[in-house]
Coordinates of C-alpha atoms and ligand atoms in Angstrom, one line a residue:
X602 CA 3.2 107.4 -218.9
X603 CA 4.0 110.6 -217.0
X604 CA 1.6 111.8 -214.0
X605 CA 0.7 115.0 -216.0
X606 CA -0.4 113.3 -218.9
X607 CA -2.7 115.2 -220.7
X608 CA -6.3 114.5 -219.5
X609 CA -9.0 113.8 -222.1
X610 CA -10.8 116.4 -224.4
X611 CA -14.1 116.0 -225.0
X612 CA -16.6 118.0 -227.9
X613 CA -19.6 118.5 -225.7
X614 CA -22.6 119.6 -226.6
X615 CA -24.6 122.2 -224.9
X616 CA -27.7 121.0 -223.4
X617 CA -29.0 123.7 -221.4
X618 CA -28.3 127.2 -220.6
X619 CA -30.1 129.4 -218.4
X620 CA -29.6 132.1 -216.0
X621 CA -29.3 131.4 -212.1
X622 CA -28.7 134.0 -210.1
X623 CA -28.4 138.0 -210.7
X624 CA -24.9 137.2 -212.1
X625 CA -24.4 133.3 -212.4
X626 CA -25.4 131.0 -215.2
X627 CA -25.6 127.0 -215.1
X628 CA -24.6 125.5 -218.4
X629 CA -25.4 121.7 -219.1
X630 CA -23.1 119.9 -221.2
X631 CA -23.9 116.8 -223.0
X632 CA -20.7 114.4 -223.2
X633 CA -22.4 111.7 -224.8
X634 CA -20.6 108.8 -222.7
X635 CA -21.1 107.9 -219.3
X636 CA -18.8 110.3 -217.2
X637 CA -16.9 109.3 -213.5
X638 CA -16.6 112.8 -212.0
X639 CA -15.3 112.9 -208.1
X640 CA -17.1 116.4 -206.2
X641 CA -14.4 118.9 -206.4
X642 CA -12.8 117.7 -209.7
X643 CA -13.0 120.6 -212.4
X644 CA -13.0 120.4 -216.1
X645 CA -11.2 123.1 -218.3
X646 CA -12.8 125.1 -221.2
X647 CA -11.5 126.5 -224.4
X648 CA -12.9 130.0 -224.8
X649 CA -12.9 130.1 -228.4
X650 CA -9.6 132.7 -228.9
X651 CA -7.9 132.9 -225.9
X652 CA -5.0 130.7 -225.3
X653 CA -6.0 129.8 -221.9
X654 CA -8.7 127.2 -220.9
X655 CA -10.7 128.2 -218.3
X656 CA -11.4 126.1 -215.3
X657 CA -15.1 125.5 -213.6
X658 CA -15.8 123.4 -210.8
X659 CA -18.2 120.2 -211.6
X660 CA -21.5 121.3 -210.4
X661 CA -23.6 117.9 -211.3
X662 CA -23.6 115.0 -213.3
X663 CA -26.4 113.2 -214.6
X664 CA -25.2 110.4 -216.4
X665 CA -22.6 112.2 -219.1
X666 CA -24.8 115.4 -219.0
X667 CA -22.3 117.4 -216.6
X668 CA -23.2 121.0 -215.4
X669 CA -21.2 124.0 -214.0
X670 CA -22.6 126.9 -212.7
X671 CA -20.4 129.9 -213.9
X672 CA -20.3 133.9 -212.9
X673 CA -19.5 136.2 -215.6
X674 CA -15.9 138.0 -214.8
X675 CA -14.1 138.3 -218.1
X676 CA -13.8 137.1 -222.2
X677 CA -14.0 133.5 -221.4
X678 CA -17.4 133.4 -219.5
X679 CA -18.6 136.0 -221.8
X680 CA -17.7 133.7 -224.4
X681 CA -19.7 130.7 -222.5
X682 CA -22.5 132.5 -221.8
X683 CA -23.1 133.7 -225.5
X684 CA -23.2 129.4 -226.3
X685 CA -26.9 128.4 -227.6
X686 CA -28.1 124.8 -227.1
X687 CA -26.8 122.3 -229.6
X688 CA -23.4 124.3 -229.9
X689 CA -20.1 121.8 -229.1
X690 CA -17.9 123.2 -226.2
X691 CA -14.3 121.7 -225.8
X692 CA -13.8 120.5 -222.2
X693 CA -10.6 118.9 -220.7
X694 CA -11.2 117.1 -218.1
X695 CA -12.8 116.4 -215.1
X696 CA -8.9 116.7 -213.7
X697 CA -7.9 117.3 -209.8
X698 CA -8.0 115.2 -206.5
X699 CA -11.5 116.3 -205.7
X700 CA -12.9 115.5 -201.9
X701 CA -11.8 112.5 -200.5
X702 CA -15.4 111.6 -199.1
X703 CA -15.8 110.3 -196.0
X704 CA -18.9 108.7 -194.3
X705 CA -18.2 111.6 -191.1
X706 CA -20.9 113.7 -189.7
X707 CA -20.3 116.2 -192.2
X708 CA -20.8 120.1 -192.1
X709 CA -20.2 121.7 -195.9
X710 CA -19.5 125.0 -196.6
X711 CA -20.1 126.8 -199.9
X712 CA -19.6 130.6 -200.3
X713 CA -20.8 132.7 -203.6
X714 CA -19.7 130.5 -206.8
X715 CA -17.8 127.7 -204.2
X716 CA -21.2 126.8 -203.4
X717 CA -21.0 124.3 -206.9
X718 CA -18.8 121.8 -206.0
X719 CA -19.9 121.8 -202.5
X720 CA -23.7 121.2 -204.1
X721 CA -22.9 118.3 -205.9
X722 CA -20.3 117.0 -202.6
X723 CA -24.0 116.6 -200.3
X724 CA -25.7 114.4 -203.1
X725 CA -23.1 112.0 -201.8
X726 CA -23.4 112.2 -198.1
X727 CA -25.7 110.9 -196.3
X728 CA -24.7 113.0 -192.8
X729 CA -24.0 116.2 -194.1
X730 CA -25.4 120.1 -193.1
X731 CA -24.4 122.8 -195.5
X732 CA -24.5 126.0 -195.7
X733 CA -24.6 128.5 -198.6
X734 CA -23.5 132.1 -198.2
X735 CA -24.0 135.0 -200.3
X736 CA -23.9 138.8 -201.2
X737 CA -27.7 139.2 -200.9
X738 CA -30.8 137.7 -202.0
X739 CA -30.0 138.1 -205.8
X740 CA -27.0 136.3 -206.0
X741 CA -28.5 133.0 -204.9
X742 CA -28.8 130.4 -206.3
X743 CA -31.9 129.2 -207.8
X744 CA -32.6 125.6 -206.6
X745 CA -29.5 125.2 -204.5
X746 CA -29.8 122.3 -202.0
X747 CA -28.3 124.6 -199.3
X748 CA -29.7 123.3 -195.5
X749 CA -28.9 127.3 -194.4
X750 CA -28.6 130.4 -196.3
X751 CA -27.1 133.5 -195.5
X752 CA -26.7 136.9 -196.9
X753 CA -24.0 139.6 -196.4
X754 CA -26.6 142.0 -196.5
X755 CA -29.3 140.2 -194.2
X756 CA -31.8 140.2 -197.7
X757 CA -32.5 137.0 -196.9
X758 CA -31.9 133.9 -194.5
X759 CA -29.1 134.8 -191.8
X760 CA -27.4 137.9 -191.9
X761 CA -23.5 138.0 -191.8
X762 CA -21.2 135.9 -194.0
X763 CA -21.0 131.8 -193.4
X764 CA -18.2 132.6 -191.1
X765 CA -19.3 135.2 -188.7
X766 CA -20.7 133.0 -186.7
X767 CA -19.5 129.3 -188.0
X768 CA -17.4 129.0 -184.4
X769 CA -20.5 128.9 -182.6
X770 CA -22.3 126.6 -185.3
X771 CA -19.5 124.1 -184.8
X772 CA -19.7 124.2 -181.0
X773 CA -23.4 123.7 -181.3
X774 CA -23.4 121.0 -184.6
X775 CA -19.8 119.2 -183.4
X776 CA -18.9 117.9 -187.1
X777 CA -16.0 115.6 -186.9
X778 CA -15.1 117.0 -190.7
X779 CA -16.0 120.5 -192.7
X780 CA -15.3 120.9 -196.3
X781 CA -15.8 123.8 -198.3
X782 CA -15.0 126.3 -201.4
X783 CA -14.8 129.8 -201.5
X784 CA -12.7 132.6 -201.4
X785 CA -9.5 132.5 -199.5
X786 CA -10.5 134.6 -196.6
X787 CA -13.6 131.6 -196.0
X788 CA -11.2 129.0 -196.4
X789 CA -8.2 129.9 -194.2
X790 CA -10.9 131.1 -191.5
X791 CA -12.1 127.1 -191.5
X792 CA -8.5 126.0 -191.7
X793 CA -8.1 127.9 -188.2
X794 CA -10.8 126.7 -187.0
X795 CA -10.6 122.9 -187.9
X796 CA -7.1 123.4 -186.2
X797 CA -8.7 125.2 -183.0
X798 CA -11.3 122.4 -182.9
X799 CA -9.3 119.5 -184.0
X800 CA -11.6 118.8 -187.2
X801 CA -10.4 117.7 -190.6
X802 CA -11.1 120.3 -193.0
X803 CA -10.9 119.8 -196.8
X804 CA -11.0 122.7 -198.7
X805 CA -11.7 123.4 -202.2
X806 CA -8.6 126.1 -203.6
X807 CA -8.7 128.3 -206.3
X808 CA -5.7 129.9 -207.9
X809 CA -5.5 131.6 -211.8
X810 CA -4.4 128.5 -213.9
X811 CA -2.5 128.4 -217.0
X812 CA -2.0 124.8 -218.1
X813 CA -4.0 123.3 -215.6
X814 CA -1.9 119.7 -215.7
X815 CA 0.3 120.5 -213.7
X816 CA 3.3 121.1 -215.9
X817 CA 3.8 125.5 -215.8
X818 CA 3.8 125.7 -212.0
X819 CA 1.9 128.5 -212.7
X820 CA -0.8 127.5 -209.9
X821 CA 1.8 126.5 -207.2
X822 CA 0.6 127.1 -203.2
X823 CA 2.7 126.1 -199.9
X824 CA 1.4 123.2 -198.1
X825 CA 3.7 121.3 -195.0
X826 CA 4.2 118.0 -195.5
X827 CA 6.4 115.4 -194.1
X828 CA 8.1 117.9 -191.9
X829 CA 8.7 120.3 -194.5
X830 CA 7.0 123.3 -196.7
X831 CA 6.7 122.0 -199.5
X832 CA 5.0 123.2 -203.2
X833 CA 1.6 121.7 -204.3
X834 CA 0.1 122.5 -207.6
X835 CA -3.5 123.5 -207.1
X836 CA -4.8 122.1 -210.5
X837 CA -3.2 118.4 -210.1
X838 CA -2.2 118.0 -206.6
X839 CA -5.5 119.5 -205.5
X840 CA -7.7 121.5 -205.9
X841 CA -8.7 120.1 -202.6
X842 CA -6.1 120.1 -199.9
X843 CA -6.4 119.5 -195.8
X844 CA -6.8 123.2 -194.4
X845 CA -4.3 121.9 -191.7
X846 CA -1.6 121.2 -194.3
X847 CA -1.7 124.6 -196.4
X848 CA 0.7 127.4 -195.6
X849 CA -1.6 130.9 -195.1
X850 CA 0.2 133.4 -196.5
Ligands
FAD418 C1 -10.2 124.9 -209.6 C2 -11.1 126.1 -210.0 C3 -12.4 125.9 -210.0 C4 -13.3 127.0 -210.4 N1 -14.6 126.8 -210.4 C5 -15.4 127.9 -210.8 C6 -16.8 127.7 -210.8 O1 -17.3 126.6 -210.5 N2 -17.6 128.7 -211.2 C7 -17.0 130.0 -211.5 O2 -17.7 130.9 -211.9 N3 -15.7 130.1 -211.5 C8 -14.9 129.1 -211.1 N4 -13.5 129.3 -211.1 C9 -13.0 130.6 -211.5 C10 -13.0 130.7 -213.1 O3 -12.0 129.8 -213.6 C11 -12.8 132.1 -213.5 O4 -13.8 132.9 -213.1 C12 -12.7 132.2 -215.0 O5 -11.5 131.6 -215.4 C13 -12.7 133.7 -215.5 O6 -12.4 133.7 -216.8 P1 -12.8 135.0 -217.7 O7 -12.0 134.8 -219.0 O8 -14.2 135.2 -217.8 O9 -12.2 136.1 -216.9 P2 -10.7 136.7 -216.9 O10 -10.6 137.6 -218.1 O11 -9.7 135.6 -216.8 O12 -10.7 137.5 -215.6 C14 -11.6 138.6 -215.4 C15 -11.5 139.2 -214.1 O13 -11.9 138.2 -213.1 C16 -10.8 138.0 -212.2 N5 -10.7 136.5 -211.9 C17 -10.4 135.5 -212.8 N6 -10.4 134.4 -212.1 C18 -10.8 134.6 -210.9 C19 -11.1 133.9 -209.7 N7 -10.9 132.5 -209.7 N8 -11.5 134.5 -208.6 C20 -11.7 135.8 -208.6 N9 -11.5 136.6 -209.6 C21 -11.0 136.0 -210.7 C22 -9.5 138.4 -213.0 O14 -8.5 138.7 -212.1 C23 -10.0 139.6 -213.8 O15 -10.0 140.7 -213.0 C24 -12.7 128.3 -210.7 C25 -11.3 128.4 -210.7 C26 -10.5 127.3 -210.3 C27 -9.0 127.5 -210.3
FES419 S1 -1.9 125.7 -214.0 FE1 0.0 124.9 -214.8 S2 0.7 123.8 -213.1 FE2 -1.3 124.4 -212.5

């Protein structure tokens, strides 16, 4: 059997659906076996008439009930979001590396949506900060387990993004390893910094997917390896990678 066998597809059924955040929904899916999900892994859903799946981050897992938490961007979340309890969803999946956890003094890093996989990363760590950043005070997330919030706007907790002022924070908080999701600006910032401050960063990528096995190289980033630049496939060879390894283009 080939490395990008095809993963397994489940008929879920929806548990719970309910609005989050100004713009963000968590949807509870009930698999009806016990699930092994790593933080970071991601499951892919059919929208129901578009070719594509659509991949989520794993938000939580509650003994086969696994949740996401979603923002509403096109025809496939529209199509999730209009999903009533008791409907079945098709999810491949959980599929990707996920974090490689380590029991490290730990300082997690979640901005907008990335906050969901870096949620469910702190319920396992038992030494780990984190920090939640978004827009403004309606795009947060109800209940998130954030240590530190902070808002682009200042509407609420610290004003300024979570990296305006993350090089002081790791001076003052010295974690021997950050990880983190979010968009690329976020995560190559930490990448630089984790180089600057010789801390292992792993970071949580995104890139459009098309299979999402690995097999169209539609999702392919740089990353040096062994000597080399070499290509990675975010959906199967991450979509966590070592900031210190990717190539920031
Ligand atoms: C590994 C991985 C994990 C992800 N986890 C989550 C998650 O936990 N929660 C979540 O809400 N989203 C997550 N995403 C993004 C999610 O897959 C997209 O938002 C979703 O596919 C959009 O589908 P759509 O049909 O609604 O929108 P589309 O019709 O596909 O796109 C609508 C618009 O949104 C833009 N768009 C699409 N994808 C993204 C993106 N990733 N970032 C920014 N803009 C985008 C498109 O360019 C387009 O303009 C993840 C993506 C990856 C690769
Ligand atoms: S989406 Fe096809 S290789 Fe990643």
């Amino acid at each position: 059997m080939t490395e990008t066998k095809i993963k397994k597809l489940y008929k879920a059924k929806i548990e719970t659906i309910e609005q989050v955040s100004v713009s963000s929904y968590f949807i509870e899916m009930d698999f009806g076996i016990p699930i092994t999900v790593k933080p970071g892994q991601f499951i892919s859903v059919y929208c129901d008439g578009l070719t594509l799946r659509r991949p989520f981050s794993v938000y939580s897992n509650n003994n086969g009930k696994i949740g996401i938490l979603f923002k509403q961007r096109g025809k496939g979340t529209e199509y999730i979001k209009s999903l009533k309890q008791g409907d079945l969803i098709d999810i491949m999946g959980p599929v990707g590396n996920g974090f490689d956890i380590r029991n490290k003094k730990s300082l997690l890093i979640g901005a907008g949506i990335g906050v969901a996989p870096i949620s469910f990363l702190k319920e396992k760590l038992t030494d780990g900060i984190f920090f939640a950043g978004f827009l403004n005070k309606d795009e947060i997330i109800q209940g998130i387990n954030a240590d530190k919030i902070f808002t682009d706007d200042g509407s609420f907790g610290e004003k300024g993004s979570v990296i305006t002022n993350l090089e002081q924070y790791i001076k003052y908080y010295r974690p021997e390893i950050i990880y983190a999701c979010g968009p690329f600006i976020v995560l190559k910032t930490i990448a630089q910094l984790g180089i600057k401050y010789d801390i292992e960063t792993q970071l949580a990528m995104e890139k459009v997917m098309a299979c999402g096995i690995g097999v169209c190289r539609g999702c392919v980033i740089d990353v040096f390896k062994n000597g080399r630049i070499q290509n990675a496939t975010v959906c199967k060879d991450g979509p966590v990678f070592k900031g210190s390894e990717v190539v920031w283009r």
